[in-house]
Amino acid sequence: MKTNQQWLIAARPQGDVKESDFQWNETTIADPADGQLLIRTVYISLDPTNRIWMNEADSYLPSLPLGNVMRGGGIGVVEESRNSGFAKDDIVQGLLGWQQYSLSDGVGLGKLPKGLPVPLTAFFGLLGHIGLTAYFGLLDITDPKPGETLVISTAAGAVGSLVGQIGKIEGCRVVGLTGSDEKCRWIKDELGFDAAINYKTANVPEALKEACPKGIDIYFDNVGGEILEAVLNQINLGARISVCGMISQYCADQPVPGPSNLANLIMKRARMQGFLCTDYMPRAEEGFGQMIGWLMQGKLKYKVDVVQGLENAPRALRKLFDGSNTGKLIVQVGPE
Amino acid sequence: MKTNQQWLIAARPQGDVKESDFQWNETTIADPADGQLLIRTVYISLDPTNRIWMNEADSYLPSLPLGNVMRGGGIGVVEESRNSGFAKDDIVQGLLGWQQYSLSDGVGLGKLPKGLPVPLTAFFGLLGHIGLTAYFGLLDITDPKPGETLVISTAAGAVGSLVGQIGKIEGCRVVGLTGSDEKCRWIKDELGFDAAINYKTANVPEALKEACPKGIDIYFDNVGGEILEAVLNQINLGARISVCGMISQYCADQPVPGPSNLANLIMKRARMQGFLCTDYMPRAEEGFGQMIGWLMQGKLKYKVDVVQGLENAPRALRKLFDGSNTGKLIVQVGPE
């Protein structure tokens, strides 16, 4: 029997997530029973949604009981299979959890193709939930038209940076909000955004006014809160707001009031629509095919931020909320 | 020259609208110049939007300068015409203002048909902006399906009471929120709503849970604020929120925070969409035709609340905000 290192959820986070909300655990993993497979985790994906999963309340998934292995999407290698659907050395993706090894009956696991001209980590990004989120959250929810102005919050994040590049491909004027001058330079100079705003140092309403002289037609919202309020004051008639995330709320101890100017939705006949990338799984191939094409043509750039070692997962998760992360955040648990 | 009594806008209301925000004025009205017509006002329509028009800021119409005649929709009789498009005794509808007489060049005026089997005041309601708002704000924005649960705020108001009846015609379970037991009885016993909640005395979240055992699919929002927050906590997957009004905000001195749970739009893949009835003017005939049909079949009931005398207009306007009004609020300025 193999040793299995894990992170358990030890407490419901109060406000910001802390390392003490997790507990390190060493246990052993049983051999697979009939119908099961044993998976060795290679990568786990860190996402804002991890924070939502730690709450007492159910979200789009049931709440995670305290003491359980922390829920997390992962990519792993099949070490042993007693399930006819999977063979040794298959590469699989699913909710493997924050641990070195897991047993599965195969339900909810995807088998990843081998030999594609992209790294494995792309399945957390361009070819995973990030890519689906960016592609359909922009194109399906907001239907952008050439010449329209698209504003994106957390624009240097995994989703935001893709949304902006897809917006440029669609012919939009693309304006990104992010939290450092370095990230501003990256999205502007390397990704081709038309303008970038450091929301930590700028007067956001004024900076938006300057960057969006024709008003805002589309807002891809990852944060909610004050930035949503500032955007709502500058939307055009028929504006569309794709509600992808409200990261400003996830770590809040107390309920954070929403924008005071929702009535602008009426004045501007505007629409706010929420979505989850999982809704688009049936259309995944359409999105992935298109994005691989753009990638091959050099129209999409993609950055990963790989943290080494499962033991660093809780600390790494904090990077999503303190603004210190650029690109898709991943923890490498073991060799590919 | 005739005497012309008017209400001018004297001050920007702070919080609730007060009679002192208006100033009574008696002046004279000139004879119509070439191309003009002289209109005698019969009715003026009082609506929540009147309050929006009194603000310093532009809305969907330009702000009204202090000292001007208060803006208001009206129905009147042409007393004298030097405009080839209109004849003496024509019945017209337009922004006549809070006054006995007005001069117009005809722009923005509609001529009303005579001899329809409905009273003139119906053109402020079923056959006016109220009808358009209810009909398209429900059917076009939310696309209700039989068996879905529809919740309506200010359900005994002019718009809400129509929305609920149209919802019943479409086969929905219809739940209305209103501010008195008498209004609750009216919408339930006379209009056929499935349930009515007195939001002033009930625990709204619990009452909604009881009245909507299968959750909320559609919310027709006239108020925003706390009720919107309570509804957002009980929406179903794919819910639609038609943002018709946010009356809880109009009289606020300070910005009123929005709901703290907008992130539920994501969890439930839900949509909030604002609209203005004016957007549907090109499709007005479609809506009016359908509603006259329902009226003739006895499927729609319609209540008016006619206040006599222009001098009472400011006091009557307050009824929209203190909950004391049932049905379409109208001021009669002179005989038909």
XYZ file of C-alpha atoms in Angstrom:
672
model
C 0.000 0.000 0.000
C 1.247 3.435 -0.941
C 1.488 6.455 1.313
C -0.985 9.153 0.278
C -0.384 12.771 1.210
C -3.478 14.967 1.253
C -4.895 18.309 2.239
C -8.159 18.102 4.157
C -10.553 20.976 4.655
C -10.243 21.804 8.341
C -12.328 24.930 8.760
C -14.771 27.194 6.933
C -12.669 30.215 5.947
C -13.604 33.483 7.624
C -12.851 36.162 5.063
C -9.579 35.429 3.299
C -8.642 31.789 2.993
C -5.778 30.844 5.334
C -3.402 27.902 5.489
C -4.961 26.982 8.822
C -8.231 26.291 7.009
C -6.501 23.168 5.704
C -4.959 20.226 7.475
C -2.090 18.114 6.112
C -2.757 14.421 6.305
C -0.723 11.330 5.527
C -2.628 8.138 5.043
C -2.394 5.123 2.789
C -4.318 4.314 -0.332
C -5.898 0.890 -0.849
C -5.412 -1.215 -3.965
C -8.177 -0.737 -6.520
C -11.181 -2.998 -6.067
C -12.949 -4.575 -8.997
C -14.197 -1.793 -11.321
C -11.835 0.794 -9.835
C -8.655 2.471 -10.996
C -5.770 3.962 -9.052
C -4.718 7.433 -10.219
C -1.477 9.236 -9.427
C -2.085 13.000 -9.431
C 0.265 15.023 -11.648
C -1.310 18.488 -11.562
C -4.086 20.160 -9.633
C -5.813 23.277 -10.847
C -6.297 26.232 -8.497
C -9.279 28.423 -9.271
C -11.414 31.031 -7.495
C -14.156 28.442 -7.311
C -12.053 26.468 -4.780
C -12.907 29.177 -2.302
C -16.633 28.802 -3.007
C -16.397 25.059 -2.406
C -15.061 25.677 1.118
C -18.202 27.464 2.250
C -20.833 25.876 4.467
C -23.509 26.508 1.844
C -24.061 24.415 -1.250
C -23.073 26.108 -4.493
C -23.464 24.527 -7.920
C -21.831 21.533 -6.204
C -22.797 20.234 -2.762
C -20.942 21.704 0.183
C -17.784 19.840 1.210
C -17.973 18.381 4.750
C -15.148 19.396 7.085
C -12.457 16.714 7.323
C -12.854 15.648 3.687
C -10.062 15.798 1.153
C -10.126 19.281 -0.388
C -12.007 19.200 -3.670
C -9.952 20.104 -6.731
C -9.747 19.429 -10.425
C -6.710 17.407 -11.410
C -4.845 15.597 -14.148
C -3.283 12.259 -13.344
C -1.863 9.024 -14.666
C -3.590 5.686 -14.240
C -1.172 3.479 -12.271
C -3.398 0.449 -12.066
C -6.790 -0.301 -13.567
C -9.450 -2.874 -12.783
C -11.951 -0.927 -14.861
C -12.419 -1.914 -18.507
C -12.827 1.709 -19.544
C -9.290 2.692 -18.546
C -5.820 1.207 -18.995
C -2.519 1.678 -17.155
C -0.764 4.897 -18.284
C -3.964 6.553 -19.490
C -3.984 10.261 -18.735
C -7.192 11.286 -16.979
C -8.799 14.502 -15.780
C -11.418 14.963 -13.092
C -12.055 15.978 -9.493
C -9.052 14.084 -8.127
C -8.814 16.230 -4.993
C -5.792 17.740 -3.276
C -3.916 14.473 -2.834
C -1.216 12.297 -4.384
C -3.375 9.301 -5.163
C -7.039 8.611 -5.642
C -9.314 5.703 -6.392
C -12.123 6.126 -8.891
C -14.855 4.067 -10.479
C -14.345 6.134 -13.610
C -17.523 8.214 -13.246
C -16.822 11.860 -14.020
C -13.318 11.131 -15.338
C -12.257 12.238 -18.806
C -9.509 10.484 -20.751
C -7.143 12.987 -22.344
C -5.837 12.475 -25.865
C -2.081 11.955 -26.199
C 0.132 13.491 -28.848
C -1.583 16.873 -29.213
C 0.819 19.767 -29.927
C 0.033 21.351 -26.546
C 1.354 20.686 -23.034
C -0.742 18.687 -20.557
C -1.396 21.799 -18.508
C -3.362 23.207 -21.458
C -6.195 20.925 -20.382
C -6.598 23.160 -17.331
C -6.641 26.153 -19.566
C -7.248 26.676 -23.222
C -8.531 23.110 -23.561
C -10.249 22.959 -20.189
C -12.723 24.874 -18.104
C -10.752 28.111 -18.535
C -10.991 27.938 -22.298
C -14.675 27.005 -22.216
C -15.356 29.832 -19.785
C -13.595 32.441 -21.890
C -14.851 31.241 -25.244
C -18.536 30.718 -24.501
C -18.770 33.285 -21.706
C -17.748 35.924 -24.208
C -19.103 34.676 -27.535
C -22.301 32.954 -26.463
C -23.360 35.248 -23.636
C -22.460 38.641 -25.156
C -22.304 38.133 -28.950
C -19.609 40.789 -29.554
C -19.654 42.862 -32.744
C -16.649 44.457 -34.455
C -16.071 47.979 -33.194
C -17.779 47.417 -29.847
C -15.925 48.210 -26.633
C -15.247 45.237 -24.340
C -14.106 45.752 -20.748
C -12.658 42.854 -18.721
C -11.876 42.642 -15.008
C -9.019 40.436 -13.701
C -7.816 40.813 -17.254
C -4.409 39.253 -16.608
C -5.973 36.151 -15.096
C -6.326 32.858 -16.888
C -9.833 33.565 -18.141
C -9.519 37.327 -18.600
C -6.378 37.136 -20.713
C -8.082 34.705 -23.097
C -11.297 36.726 -23.212
C -9.349 39.827 -24.224
C -7.508 38.054 -27.012
C -10.735 36.509 -28.328
C -12.295 39.977 -28.153
C -9.471 41.334 -30.322
C -9.945 38.482 -32.820
C -13.634 39.484 -32.978
C -12.683 43.090 -33.738
C -13.561 44.735 -30.424
C -11.783 47.562 -28.660
C -10.515 45.700 -25.580
C -9.855 47.357 -22.217
C -8.515 45.343 -19.286
C -8.479 46.044 -15.559
C -5.755 44.400 -13.528
C -3.815 44.949 -10.320
C -0.241 45.892 -11.219
C 1.664 47.926 -13.767
C 3.533 44.801 -14.803
C 0.290 42.997 -15.605
C -0.942 46.097 -17.437
C 2.162 45.991 -19.619
C 1.732 42.274 -20.254
C -1.878 42.478 -21.467
C -1.194 45.592 -23.507
C 2.206 44.876 -25.036
C 2.133 41.098 -25.315
C -1.556 40.266 -25.633
C -2.567 43.286 -27.696
C -5.239 44.835 -25.451
C -6.030 48.403 -26.548
C -5.824 49.802 -23.034
C -5.030 48.560 -19.541
C -6.038 50.072 -16.212
C -4.302 49.376 -12.907
C -7.380 49.432 -10.686
C -5.249 49.693 -7.568
C -3.672 53.005 -8.515
C -6.115 54.542 -11.020
C -9.357 56.377 -10.424
C -11.368 53.609 -12.077
C -14.393 55.651 -13.257
C -12.135 58.279 -14.838
C -9.744 55.756 -16.307
C -12.671 53.851 -17.831
C -14.051 57.060 -19.301
C -10.717 57.765 -20.937
C -10.177 54.213 -22.154
C -13.761 53.838 -23.441
C -14.550 57.109 -25.230
C -17.560 55.492 -26.948
C -18.907 53.913 -23.744
C -18.966 50.254 -22.792
C -20.898 47.719 -24.849
C -19.724 44.530 -23.177
C -18.389 43.818 -19.703
C -16.880 40.472 -18.816
C -17.179 40.546 -15.045
C -14.946 38.477 -12.823
C -15.174 40.631 -9.716
C -18.552 42.285 -9.067
C -18.501 45.014 -6.416
C -17.224 48.523 -7.052
C -15.861 47.886 -10.518
C -19.238 46.538 -11.646
C -20.796 49.723 -10.257
C -18.325 51.911 -12.153
C -18.963 49.991 -15.374
C -22.760 50.192 -14.992
C -22.437 53.974 -14.993
C -20.789 53.914 -18.425
C -22.681 51.232 -20.332
C -24.226 51.910 -23.701
C -27.747 51.123 -24.858
C -28.138 47.376 -25.244
C -25.023 46.538 -23.231
C -24.339 42.935 -22.218
C -22.662 41.903 -18.990
C -21.346 38.375 -18.788
C -21.268 37.436 -15.113
C -18.398 34.992 -14.884
C -17.298 35.576 -11.311
C -17.668 37.875 -8.328
C -14.301 37.357 -6.722
C -14.772 40.491 -4.596
C -17.492 38.595 -2.716
C -15.977 35.158 -2.230
C -13.726 35.999 0.707
C -16.119 38.411 2.365
C -17.011 37.778 5.972
C -20.179 39.817 5.725
C -22.432 40.059 2.696
C -20.995 42.691 0.363
C -23.673 45.031 -0.980
C -24.178 44.935 -4.713
C -23.987 47.943 -6.996
C -26.397 50.756 -6.129
C -27.038 51.522 -9.787
C -28.651 48.348 -11.107
C -31.464 50.571 -12.347
C -29.076 51.526 -15.152
C -29.968 48.131 -16.605
C -33.372 49.665 -17.281
C -32.155 53.017 -18.585
C -29.773 51.268 -20.972
C -31.935 48.210 -21.735
C -28.988 46.128 -20.678
C -28.601 42.508 -19.738
C -26.596 40.736 -17.044
C -26.283 37.020 -17.478
C -24.569 34.411 -15.367
C -23.184 31.161 -16.700
C -20.987 28.228 -15.755
C -18.585 26.644 -18.182
C -20.018 23.225 -17.394
C -23.176 24.291 -19.218
C -21.100 24.304 -22.393
C -19.550 20.826 -22.096
C -21.808 19.571 -24.909
C -20.297 22.228 -27.189
C -16.734 21.836 -25.916
C -15.350 20.461 -29.163
C -16.573 23.488 -31.105
C -14.747 25.848 -28.728
C -11.584 23.790 -28.401
C -11.300 23.289 -32.154
C -11.560 27.002 -32.785
C -9.077 27.862 -30.043
C -6.476 25.303 -31.176
C -6.754 26.875 -34.613
C -6.139 30.369 -33.209
C -3.271 29.044 -31.110
C -1.587 27.520 -34.176
C -2.013 30.841 -36.011
C -0.285 32.639 -33.145
C -3.420 34.640 -32.328
C -3.721 33.338 -28.770
C -1.035 33.452 -26.108
C -1.328 31.553 -22.925
C 0.588 31.717 -19.652
C 0.751 29.194 -16.822
C 1.964 29.742 -13.265
C 3.068 26.335 -11.988
C 3.772 26.000 -8.260
C 5.798 22.927 -7.349
C 4.683 20.575 -4.576
C 1.319 19.609 -3.100
C 2.476 20.977 0.265
C 2.337 24.491 -1.231
C -1.264 24.298 -2.456
C -2.956 26.319 0.341
C -0.356 29.092 0.101
C -0.659 29.104 -3.695
C -4.455 29.389 -3.523
C -4.087 32.717 -1.739
C -2.340 34.139 -4.810
C -5.670 34.128 -6.646
C -7.131 36.541 -4.120
C -4.206 38.837 -3.301
C -3.509 39.696 -6.932
C -0.018 38.187 -7.076
C -0.808 35.626 -9.766
C -0.566 35.951 -13.550
C -1.815 33.224 -15.832
C -3.399 29.886 -15.035
C -2.428 28.780 -11.532
C -1.469 25.117 -11.222
C 0.183 22.960 -8.573
C 2.458 20.179 -9.771
C 2.080 17.209 -7.440
C 4.335 14.733 -9.244
C 6.176 14.113 -12.539
C 4.242 13.783 -15.805
C -56.172 84.417 -24.214
C -57.012 81.642 -21.803
C -55.765 81.276 -18.244
C -53.439 78.301 -17.916
C -52.888 76.652 -14.552
C -49.688 74.658 -14.215
C -47.392 72.874 -11.838
C -43.731 73.835 -12.232
C -40.844 71.819 -10.868
C -39.486 73.994 -8.056
C -36.839 71.799 -6.436
C -34.960 68.524 -6.831
C -36.673 66.178 -4.376
C -34.537 65.024 -1.474
C -35.739 61.518 -0.686
C -39.508 61.333 -0.907
C -41.155 63.727 -3.298
C -42.947 66.554 -1.492
C -45.579 69.051 -2.529
C -43.025 71.805 -1.949
C -40.957 70.383 -4.790
C -43.629 71.835 -7.071
C -44.875 75.359 -7.541
C -48.401 76.291 -8.657
C -48.440 78.811 -11.458
C -51.156 80.665 -13.281
C -50.272 82.143 -16.613
C -51.959 82.568 -19.960
C -51.627 80.526 -23.095
C -51.079 82.153 -26.472
C -53.149 81.412 -29.541
C -51.583 78.761 -31.776
C -49.159 80.060 -34.355
C -49.057 78.699 -37.871
C -48.346 74.930 -37.693
C -49.376 74.709 -34.050
C -52.363 73.314 -32.226
C -53.875 74.208 -28.887
C -54.628 71.246 -26.647
C -56.853 71.166 -23.583
C -55.624 68.527 -21.149
C -58.217 66.005 -19.990
C -56.097 63.475 -18.100
C -52.513 63.237 -16.942
C -50.862 59.967 -16.107
C -48.917 59.587 -12.857
C -46.127 57.027 -12.935
C -43.008 56.168 -10.931
C -40.957 57.541 -13.786
C -42.217 61.065 -12.921
C -39.944 60.873 -9.912
C -36.953 59.952 -12.090
C -37.636 62.933 -14.333
C -37.328 65.289 -11.356
C -33.697 64.348 -10.700
C -30.778 66.544 -11.655
C -29.295 63.745 -13.782
C -30.423 62.812 -17.257
C -32.285 59.517 -17.487
C -33.626 58.058 -20.713
C -34.968 61.586 -21.215
C -32.973 64.767 -20.598
C -33.179 66.229 -17.118
C -35.951 68.789 -16.584
C -34.649 72.285 -15.700
C -36.045 73.798 -12.500
C -38.871 76.251 -13.198
C -40.173 74.290 -16.175
C -43.672 72.859 -16.372
C -43.572 69.405 -14.789
C -43.220 66.742 -17.465
C -46.095 64.309 -17.720
C -47.921 62.167 -20.207
C -51.414 63.356 -20.994
C -54.521 62.908 -23.081
C -56.241 65.994 -24.381
C -58.667 67.467 -26.871
C -57.582 69.716 -29.716
C -59.378 73.029 -29.200
C -57.885 74.816 -32.144
C -55.582 73.641 -34.912
C -53.382 75.473 -37.394
C -51.603 72.219 -38.202
C -52.830 70.180 -41.169
C -52.204 66.917 -39.313
C -54.771 67.638 -36.622
C -58.345 68.902 -36.532
C -60.465 70.505 -33.821
C -61.885 67.838 -31.428
C -59.178 65.285 -32.240
C -58.150 63.338 -29.156
C -54.378 63.339 -28.724
C -51.839 61.756 -26.395
C -48.321 62.919 -25.610
C -46.130 64.723 -23.094
C -48.637 67.495 -22.449
C -47.173 68.365 -19.042
C -48.911 69.119 -15.763
C -51.034 71.969 -17.098
C -54.484 72.800 -18.419
C -53.442 73.855 -21.883
C -50.470 73.313 -24.149
C -49.303 74.338 -27.575
C -47.693 71.744 -29.819
C -46.291 71.506 -33.317
C -47.590 67.939 -33.388
C -44.209 66.270 -32.998
C -44.464 63.364 -30.549
C -48.249 63.557 -30.399
C -50.374 60.508 -31.153
C -53.960 60.765 -32.397
C -56.244 58.362 -30.551
C -58.939 56.399 -32.365
C -62.522 57.188 -31.394
C -65.283 54.650 -30.883
C -63.228 51.798 -29.372
C -65.125 49.790 -26.715
C -62.751 51.006 -23.991
C -62.666 54.224 -21.951
C -60.191 56.955 -22.838
C -58.157 56.230 -19.712
C -57.304 52.805 -21.165
C -54.782 54.599 -23.348
C -52.772 55.226 -20.187
C -53.067 51.590 -19.320
C -53.878 48.517 -21.270
C -53.537 50.427 -24.527
C -50.660 52.621 -23.411
C -47.254 52.409 -21.861
C -48.577 50.294 -18.970
C -49.907 47.646 -21.323
C -46.743 47.665 -23.421
C -44.634 47.384 -20.300
C -46.561 44.460 -18.894
C -47.016 42.609 -22.160
C -43.520 42.819 -23.610
C -41.688 43.066 -20.287
C -43.126 39.699 -19.382
C -43.479 37.878 -22.697
C -40.517 39.216 -24.632
C -37.989 39.527 -21.819
C -38.773 36.330 -19.874
C -40.538 33.969 -22.310
C -42.720 32.256 -19.648
C -43.572 28.571 -19.981
C -46.649 26.802 -18.568
C -45.981 25.480 -15.089
C -43.222 27.964 -14.303
C -43.437 30.086 -11.174
C -43.670 33.846 -11.743
C -43.164 36.323 -8.900
C -44.191 39.968 -9.253
C -43.424 42.920 -6.993
C -45.868 45.877 -6.688
C -48.306 43.273 -7.926
C -51.387 45.407 -7.312
C -49.969 48.272 -9.315
C -51.002 49.131 -12.837
C -48.223 47.109 -14.454
C -47.974 44.317 -11.898
C -51.673 43.504 -11.933
C -51.574 43.096 -15.723
C -48.363 41.067 -15.634
C -49.917 38.617 -13.202
C -53.031 38.143 -15.294
C -50.969 37.634 -18.448
C -48.839 35.142 -16.510
C -51.988 33.202 -15.596
C -53.100 33.225 -19.240
C -49.679 31.752 -20.102
C -50.156 28.977 -17.557
C -47.732 30.102 -14.856
C -48.085 29.809 -11.106
C -48.334 33.516 -10.191
C -47.274 34.968 -6.847
C -47.660 38.676 -6.115
C -46.055 40.898 -3.486
C -47.994 43.958 -2.428
C -48.349 46.238 0.572
C -51.737 45.642 2.199
C -54.083 42.785 2.992
C -56.762 44.480 0.925
C -54.518 44.514 -2.133
C -53.576 40.897 -1.451
C -57.238 39.958 -1.512
C -57.807 41.908 -4.719
C -55.035 40.230 -6.708
C -55.885 36.782 -5.355
C -59.679 36.809 -5.345
C -60.426 39.119 -8.246
C -57.408 38.767 -10.511
C -56.759 35.067 -9.922
C -53.169 35.162 -8.615
C -52.234 31.838 -6.975
C -50.748 33.491 -3.914
C -50.287 36.989 -2.523
C -47.758 38.196 0.032
C -48.116 41.345 2.103
C -44.455 42.345 2.151
C -45.062 44.826 4.972
C -46.230 42.215 7.453
C -44.771 38.932 6.155
C -41.281 37.522 6.499
C -40.658 37.828 2.767
C -38.039 35.048 2.353
C -40.199 32.560 4.257
C -43.413 33.639 2.584
C -41.768 33.284 -0.820
C -40.528 29.809 0.085
C -44.030 28.782 1.028
C -45.679 30.372 -2.003
C -43.058 29.031 -4.432
C -42.450 25.416 -3.418
C -40.744 24.695 -6.756
C -38.534 27.810 -6.629
C -38.788 30.937 -8.756
C -38.357 30.788 -12.525
C -39.342 34.342 -13.410
C -39.261 37.554 -11.425
C -40.889 40.717 -12.708
C -39.078 43.333 -10.668
C -40.572 46.727 -9.996
C -38.714 47.501 -6.798
C -35.121 46.236 -6.600
C -33.596 46.328 -3.114
C -34.329 43.763 -0.428
C -37.070 41.944 -2.283
C -34.754 41.410 -5.245
C -32.200 39.981 -2.817
C -34.774 37.616 -1.305
C -35.849 36.456 -4.763
C -32.263 35.893 -5.937
C -31.841 33.423 -3.076
C -34.707 31.299 -4.395
C -34.288 31.365 -8.159
C -34.130 28.188 -10.205
C -31.609 27.219 -12.855
C -32.118 29.371 -15.922
C -34.233 31.975 -14.131
C -35.095 35.237 -15.872
C -35.502 38.569 -14.123
C -37.257 41.318 -16.022
C -36.021 44.612 -14.607
C -38.958 46.931 -15.053
C -38.411 49.327 -12.187
C -36.454 49.867 -8.993
C -38.920 51.999 -7.127
C -37.062 51.352 -3.845
C -34.233 53.463 -5.240
C -36.038 56.385 -6.815
C -36.703 58.364 -3.652
C -33.429 57.506 -1.965
C -31.305 60.358 -0.724
C -28.177 58.250 -0.716
C -27.322 55.497 -3.175
C -29.059 52.318 -1.998
C -26.779 49.281 -2.159
C -27.832 46.553 -4.520
C -28.362 42.920 -3.554
C -25.338 41.236 -2.015
C -26.078 37.968 -3.783
C -25.781 38.841 -7.464
C -23.341 35.928 -7.697
C -26.436 33.706 -7.627
C -26.852 34.771 -11.244
C -23.798 32.613 -11.893
C -24.793 29.659 -9.734
C -28.205 29.563 -11.372
C -27.145 30.637 -14.877
C -29.738 33.344 -14.593
C -30.379 36.521 -16.517
C -31.423 40.028 -15.459
C -32.562 42.245 -18.262
C -33.734 45.818 -18.262
C -36.129 47.275 -20.788
C -38.266 50.330 -21.468
C -41.695 50.077 -22.991
C -40.741 52.681 -25.579
C -38.459 50.063 -27.149
C -41.587 48.152 -28.077
C -43.501 50.974 -29.777
C -42.863 49.367 -33.185
C -44.621 46.220 -31.956
C -47.380 48.060 -30.082
C -50.192 46.901 -32.347
C -49.296 43.248 -31.760
C -49.533 43.705 -27.987
C -52.617 45.914 -27.993
C -54.485 43.588 -30.372
C -53.802 40.602 -28.151
C -54.765 42.465 -24.972
C -58.031 43.842 -26.406
C -58.856 40.242 -27.319
C -58.213 39.044 -23.773
C -60.195 41.974 -22.380
C -63.200 41.100 -24.536
C -62.948 37.474 -23.351
C -62.993 38.657 -19.743
C -59.481 37.347 -19.099
C -58.035 40.718 -18.155
C -59.335 43.046 -15.498
C -58.164 46.553 -15.186
C -58.533 49.139 -12.440
C -58.009 52.892 -12.572
C -57.560 55.293 -9.680
C -58.695 58.701 -10.942
C -57.882 61.710 -8.795
C -59.937 64.801 -9.636
C -58.257 68.158 -10.192
C -54.865 69.289 -11.419
C -54.272 70.992 -8.072
C -54.065 67.536 -6.456
C -51.370 66.134 -8.761
C -48.357 66.506 -6.407
C -50.220 64.919 -3.506
C -51.490 62.128 -5.773
C -47.965 61.389 -7.016
C -46.940 60.494 -3.470
C -49.471 57.647 -3.481
C -47.224 55.747 -5.879
C -44.454 55.678 -3.300
C -46.322 55.263 -0.017
C -48.241 52.204 -1.164
C -51.707 53.749 -0.923
C -52.572 53.394 -4.587
C -54.247 50.484 -6.404
C -54.552 50.436 -10.172
C -53.441 52.947 -12.748
C -53.114 56.385 -11.172
C -54.549 59.233 -13.233
C -55.375 62.886 -12.605
C -58.414 64.284 -14.348
C -57.728 67.895 -15.295
C -60.936 68.651 -17.188
C -64.027 67.039 -18.752
C -63.662 64.553 -21.612
